[in-house]
Amino acid sequence: DNYDDSASTVTLPSNCTDTTTSAGDKKFTCTTGTIDPGHSQTITYTMRMPASFTGSPSGCDNGGYPVINHVTGAAGTSDATVCVTASPSFSVTKTPRSTTANAGGQVIYDVVVTNGGTAPGSTSFTDNYDDAASTYSLPSNCHDATVGTDKKFTCTTGTIDPGHTQTITYTMTMPASFTGSPSCGTGGYPVVNHVTGAAGTADATVCVNASPSFTVTKTPRSSTAVAGGTVIYDVVVTNGGSAPGST
């Protein structure tokens, strides 16, 4: 019995021996007992199907992957096909190459999609990012999917074999300024990207350093006055920085 090289034998009866070649061509040989004319002998064994598959399934009505055992011997030949159901199963992680940045700075993100299933496949995900940020560069398999002011983009992987990954890398520009109070442990402002899709969800947070920067001008409303008169002055304090503050 010359069987699929990705399969394995679970049980073989005592009258069968493994004859797999050194090159990995899996097979075993069985010898019957004496069989009288008009009688038969049944040899039963158990095979474990391959744990995963590559390529496209073909030849099975159920859409599965064919696993073929080919029996040869003095009695003739006989093939047996089992159609094995297999499917991809994806998970996703998203990681910034730096967890801190300056306001208006750029951060590179890596989204890793893993196929932990039993068959190859591809999948898509959507990255819903901070509406005050912007995309600096997107790979060709990603496209903008912004709706109104809700900023997002969608990416589609190529075919990923079981046990393999695909990494999609892109660069984001952090917001140039912030309002409110910072809530990162480092004192920065959190910029969160939220990935969703068939592969699951993944969040990535970058803490952006931002601070106020003040300038001041003072202007009299009149550049002339009479002795003993009054003059109104306007002092204008401007925050040209990237975060709120007082001075």
GROMACS .gro file of C-alpha atoms in nm:
model
  247
    1ASP     CA    1   0.000   0.000   0.000
    2ASN     CA    2   0.168   0.322  -0.122
    3TYR     CA    3  -0.009   0.597   0.069
    4ASP     CA    4  -0.006   0.977   0.086
    5ASP     CA    5   0.332   1.093   0.218
    6SER     CA    6   0.164   1.345   0.447
    7ALA     CA    7  -0.051   1.078   0.609
    8SER     CA    8   0.063   0.825   0.868
    9THR     CA    9  -0.029   0.480   0.991
   10VAL     CA   10  -0.198   0.458   1.331
   11THR     CA   11  -0.234   0.081   1.351
   12LEU     CA   12  -0.105  -0.201   1.131
   13PRO     CA   13  -0.187  -0.569   1.185
   14SER     CA   14   0.094  -0.811   1.263
   15ASN     CA   15   0.107  -0.944   0.905
   16CYS     CA   16   0.199  -0.596   0.769
   17THR     CA   17   0.540  -0.427   0.782
   18ASP     CA   18   0.649  -0.072   0.709
   19THR     CA   19   0.848  -0.047   0.384
   20THR     CA   20   0.886   0.330   0.358
   21THR     CA   21   1.188   0.424   0.147
   22SER     CA   22   1.481   0.633   0.267
   23ALA     CA   23   1.355   0.909   0.037
   24GLY     CA   24   1.033   0.927   0.237
   25ASP     CA   25   0.801   0.743  -0.004
   26LYS     CA   26   0.555   0.602   0.249
   27LYS     CA   27   0.432   0.246   0.204
   28PHE     CA   28   0.380  -0.083   0.383
   29THR     CA   29   0.354  -0.445   0.273
   30CYS     CA   30   0.105  -0.703   0.397
   31THR     CA   31   0.099  -1.080   0.347
   32THR     CA   32  -0.221  -1.282   0.369
   33GLY     CA   33  -0.261  -1.618   0.526
   34THR     CA   34  -0.369  -1.912   0.313
   35ILE     CA   35  -0.698  -1.832   0.138
   36ASP     CA   36  -0.909  -2.122   0.011
   37PRO     CA   37  -1.079  -2.097  -0.330
   38GLY     CA   38  -1.397  -1.891  -0.310
   39HIS     CA   39  -1.296  -1.737   0.021
   40SER     CA   40  -1.148  -1.402   0.119
   41GLN     CA   41  -0.935  -1.246   0.386
   42THR     CA   42  -0.977  -0.893   0.515
   43ILE     CA   43  -0.680  -0.690   0.639
   44THR     CA   44  -0.782  -0.383   0.839
   45TYR     CA   45  -0.568  -0.088   0.941
   46THR     CA   46  -0.609   0.274   1.047
   47MET     CA   47  -0.453   0.579   0.880
   48ARG     CA   48  -0.422   0.931   1.013
   49MET     CA   49  -0.504   1.195   0.753
   50PRO     CA   50  -0.260   1.484   0.689
   51ALA     CA   51  -0.289   1.765   0.944
   52SER     CA   52  -0.285   2.037   0.678
   53PHE     CA   53  -0.282   2.094   0.305
   54THR     CA   54  -0.147   2.338   0.047
   55GLY     CA   55  -0.269   2.427  -0.298
   56SER     CA   56  -0.630   2.407  -0.417
   57PRO     CA   57  -0.856   2.107  -0.350
   58SER     CA   58  -0.961   1.911  -0.659
   59GLY     CA   59  -1.150   1.597  -0.751
   60CYS     CA   60  -1.368   1.582  -0.440
   61ASP     CA   61  -1.741   1.652  -0.460
   62ASN     CA   62  -1.738   1.796  -0.106
   63GLY     CA   63  -1.462   2.044  -0.194
   64GLY     CA   64  -1.212   1.857   0.020
   65TYR     CA   65  -0.855   1.749  -0.045
   66PRO     CA   66  -0.811   1.397  -0.190
   67VAL     CA   67  -0.590   1.154   0.003
   68ILE     CA   68  -0.518   0.850  -0.214
   69ASN     CA   69  -0.387   0.508  -0.114
   70HIS     CA   70  -0.259   0.291  -0.400
   71VAL     CA   71  -0.244  -0.085  -0.349
   72THR     CA   72  -0.033  -0.297  -0.584
   73GLY     CA   73   0.068  -0.662  -0.581
   74ALA     CA   74   0.025  -1.000  -0.745
   75ALA     CA   75  -0.349  -0.969  -0.683
   76GLY     CA   76  -0.368  -0.654  -0.896
   77THR     CA   77  -0.412  -0.288  -0.811
   78SER     CA   78  -0.671  -0.090  -0.621
   79ASP     CA   79  -0.699   0.276  -0.526
   80ALA     CA   80  -0.895   0.428  -0.238
   81THR     CA   81  -0.963   0.801  -0.204
   82VAL     CA   82  -1.074   0.986   0.109
   83CYS     CA   83  -1.186   1.349   0.071
   84VAL     CA   84  -1.053   1.545   0.367
   85THR     CA   85  -1.225   1.866   0.472
   86ALA     CA   86  -0.979   2.144   0.557
   87SER     CA   87  -1.005   2.520   0.598
   88PRO     CA   88  -0.791   2.821   0.693
   89SER     CA   89  -0.813   2.985   1.035
   90PHE     CA   90  -0.662   3.330   1.074
   91SER     CA   91  -0.541   3.542   1.363
   92VAL     CA   92  -0.396   3.893   1.355
   93THR     CA   93  -0.157   4.106   1.559
   94LYS     CA   94  -0.062   4.470   1.509
   95THR     CA   95   0.256   4.617   1.653
   96PRO     CA   96   0.405   4.966   1.625
   97ARG     CA   97   0.782   4.963   1.581
   98SER     CA   98   0.791   5.241   1.840
   99THR     CA   99   0.538   5.285   2.120
  100THR     CA  100   0.621   5.654   2.157
  101ALA     CA  101   0.637   5.940   1.907
  102ASN     CA  102   0.632   6.315   1.885
  103ALA     CA  103   0.332   6.513   1.767
  104GLY     CA  104   0.331   6.511   1.387
  105GLY     CA  105   0.591   6.234   1.378
  106GLN     CA  106   0.574   5.909   1.183
  107VAL     CA  107   0.532   5.555   1.314
  108ILE     CA  108   0.572   5.229   1.122
  109TYR     CA  109   0.321   4.952   1.203
  110ASP     CA  110   0.344   4.579   1.127
  111VAL     CA  111   0.023   4.377   1.095
  112VAL     CA  112   0.096   4.003   1.104
  113VAL     CA  113  -0.175   3.766   0.980
  114THR     CA  114  -0.123   3.400   1.078
  115ASN     CA  115  -0.297   3.099   0.925
  116GLY     CA  116  -0.333   2.847   1.206
  117GLY     CA  117  -0.579   2.635   1.008
  118THR     CA  118  -0.548   2.326   0.789
  119ALA     CA  119  -0.575   2.475   0.438
  120PRO     CA  120  -0.440   2.781   0.255
  121GLY     CA  121  -0.647   3.095   0.218
  122SER     CA  122  -0.651   3.473   0.220
  123THR     CA  123  -0.837   3.726   0.431
  124SER     CA  124  -0.902   4.098   0.472
  125PHE     CA  125  -0.893   4.336   0.765
  126THR     CA  126  -0.990   4.697   0.827
  127ASP     CA  127  -0.776   4.938   1.029
  128ASN     CA  128  -0.985   5.208   1.194
  129TYR     CA  129  -0.734   5.468   1.306
  130ASP     CA  130  -0.732   5.798   1.497
  131ASP     CA  131  -0.927   6.056   1.296
  132ALA     CA  132  -0.661   6.319   1.366
  133ALA     CA  133  -0.383   6.096   1.226
  134SER     CA  134  -0.315   6.027   0.859
  135THR     CA  135  -0.167   5.754   0.642
  136TYR     CA  136   0.181   5.835   0.513
  137SER     CA  137   0.228   5.521   0.305
  138LEU     CA  138   0.007   5.218   0.232
  139PRO     CA  139   0.110   4.904   0.040
  140SER     CA  140  -0.059   4.819  -0.288
  141ASN     CA  141  -0.287   4.559  -0.127
  142CYS     CA  142  -0.448   4.825   0.096
  143HIS     CA  143  -0.699   5.094   0.000
  144ASP     CA  144  -0.861   5.386   0.179
  145ALA     CA  145  -1.206   5.309   0.321
  146THR     CA  146  -1.274   5.633   0.509
  147VAL     CA  147  -1.643   5.710   0.566
  148GLY     CA  148  -1.705   6.080   0.629
  149THR     CA  149  -1.460   6.174   0.903
  150ASP     CA  150  -1.423   5.815   1.028
  151LYS     CA  151  -1.076   5.730   0.899
  152LYS     CA  152  -1.000   5.370   0.802
  153PHE     CA  153  -0.843   5.155   0.534
  154THR     CA  154  -0.881   4.790   0.426
  155CYS     CA  155  -0.605   4.543   0.336
  156THR     CA  156  -0.624   4.198   0.174
  157THR     CA  157  -0.356   3.934   0.218
  158GLY     CA  158  -0.226   3.700  -0.048
  159THR     CA  159  -0.269   3.325  -0.007
  160ILE     CA  160  -0.123   3.208   0.325
  161ASP     CA  161  -0.039   2.839   0.372
  162PRO     CA  162  -0.117   2.669   0.706
  163GLY     CA  163   0.143   2.749   0.969
  164HIS     CA  164   0.267   3.054   0.779
  165THR     CA  165   0.226   3.429   0.819
  166GLN     CA  166   0.208   3.740   0.606
  167THR     CA  167   0.320   4.082   0.730
  168ILE     CA  168   0.166   4.404   0.602
  169THR     CA  169   0.364   4.717   0.689
  170TYR     CA  170   0.256   5.079   0.663
  171THR     CA  171   0.347   5.420   0.804
  172MET     CA  172   0.115   5.661   0.989
  173THR     CA  173   0.165   6.029   1.066
  174MET     CA  174   0.065   6.114   1.424
  175PRO     CA  175  -0.171   6.406   1.495
  176ALA     CA  176   0.002   6.744   1.498
  177SER     CA  177  -0.177   6.859   1.813
  178PHE     CA  178  -0.405   6.740   2.091
  179THR     CA  179  -0.673   6.868   2.325
  180GLY     CA  180  -0.778   6.747   2.667
  181SER     CA  181  -0.557   6.572   2.919
  182PRO     CA  182  -0.294   6.307   2.834
  183SER     CA  183  -0.376   5.958   2.962
  184CYS     CA  184  -0.068   5.751   2.879
  185GLY     CA  185   0.144   5.633   3.167
  186THR     CA  186   0.433   5.817   3.006
  187GLY     CA  187   0.232   6.139   3.011
  188GLY     CA  188   0.167   6.128   2.638
  189TYR     CA  189  -0.152   6.125   2.437
  190PRO     CA  190  -0.272   5.781   2.320
  191VAL     CA  191  -0.323   5.727   1.947
  192VAL     CA  192  -0.510   5.399   1.899
  193ASN     CA  193  -0.547   5.194   1.579
  194HIS     CA  194  -0.815   4.924   1.587
  195VAL     CA  195  -0.791   4.632   1.343
  196THR     CA  196  -1.100   4.418   1.275
  197GLY     CA  197  -1.172   4.140   1.027
  198ALA     CA  198  -1.228   3.770   0.979
  199ALA     CA  199  -0.890   3.711   1.144
  200GLY     CA  200  -1.008   3.875   1.467
  201THR     CA  201  -0.924   4.207   1.629
  202ALA     CA  202  -0.601   4.378   1.734
  203ASP     CA  203  -0.532   4.718   1.886
  204ALA     CA  204  -0.207   4.915   1.877
  205THR     CA  205  -0.143   5.221   2.093
  206VAL     CA  206   0.129   5.482   2.047
  207CYS     CA  207   0.183   5.742   2.318
  208VAL     CA  208   0.253   6.077   2.154
  209ASN     CA  209   0.459   6.340   2.333
  210ALA     CA  210   0.299   6.683   2.306
  211SER     CA  211   0.343   7.008   2.499
  212PRO     CA  212   0.231   7.371   2.491
  213SER     CA  213   0.457   7.647   2.359
  214PHE     CA  214   0.362   8.005   2.438
  215THR     CA  215   0.435   8.344   2.287
  216VAL     CA  216   0.311   8.681   2.409
  217THR     CA  217   0.239   9.021   2.253
  218LYS     CA  218   0.126   9.338   2.421
  219THR     CA  219  -0.045   9.613   2.223
  220PRO     CA  220  -0.189   9.945   2.340
  221ARG     CA  221  -0.519  10.029   2.172
  222SER     CA  222  -0.390  10.377   2.126
  223SER     CA  223  -0.031  10.472   2.062
  224THR     CA  224  -0.090  10.826   2.194
  225ALA     CA  225  -0.246  10.967   2.508
  226VAL     CA  226  -0.285  11.292   2.704
  227ALA     CA  227  -0.129  11.360   3.039
  228GLY     CA  228  -0.331  11.185   3.311
  229GLY     CA  229  -0.529  10.990   3.050
  230THR     CA  230  -0.592  10.617   3.040
  231VAL     CA  231  -0.479  10.364   2.785
  232ILE     CA  232  -0.617  10.015   2.730
  233TYR     CA  233  -0.367   9.741   2.663
  234ASP     CA  234  -0.427   9.394   2.512
  235VAL     CA  235  -0.188   9.116   2.610
  236VAL     CA  236  -0.229   8.819   2.376
  237VAL     CA  237  -0.086   8.485   2.483
  238THR     CA  238  -0.071   8.233   2.198
  239ASN     CA  239  -0.019   7.860   2.233
  240GLY     CA  240   0.173   7.752   1.925
  241GLY     CA  241   0.252   7.411   2.069
  242SER     CA  242   0.093   7.070   2.031
  243ALA     CA  243  -0.093   7.036   2.363
  244PRO     CA  244  -0.309   7.257   2.583
  245GLY     CA  245  -0.164   7.440   2.880
  246SER     CA  246  -0.160   7.761   3.080
  247THR     CA  247   0.111   8.011   3.163
   0.00000   0.00000   0.00000
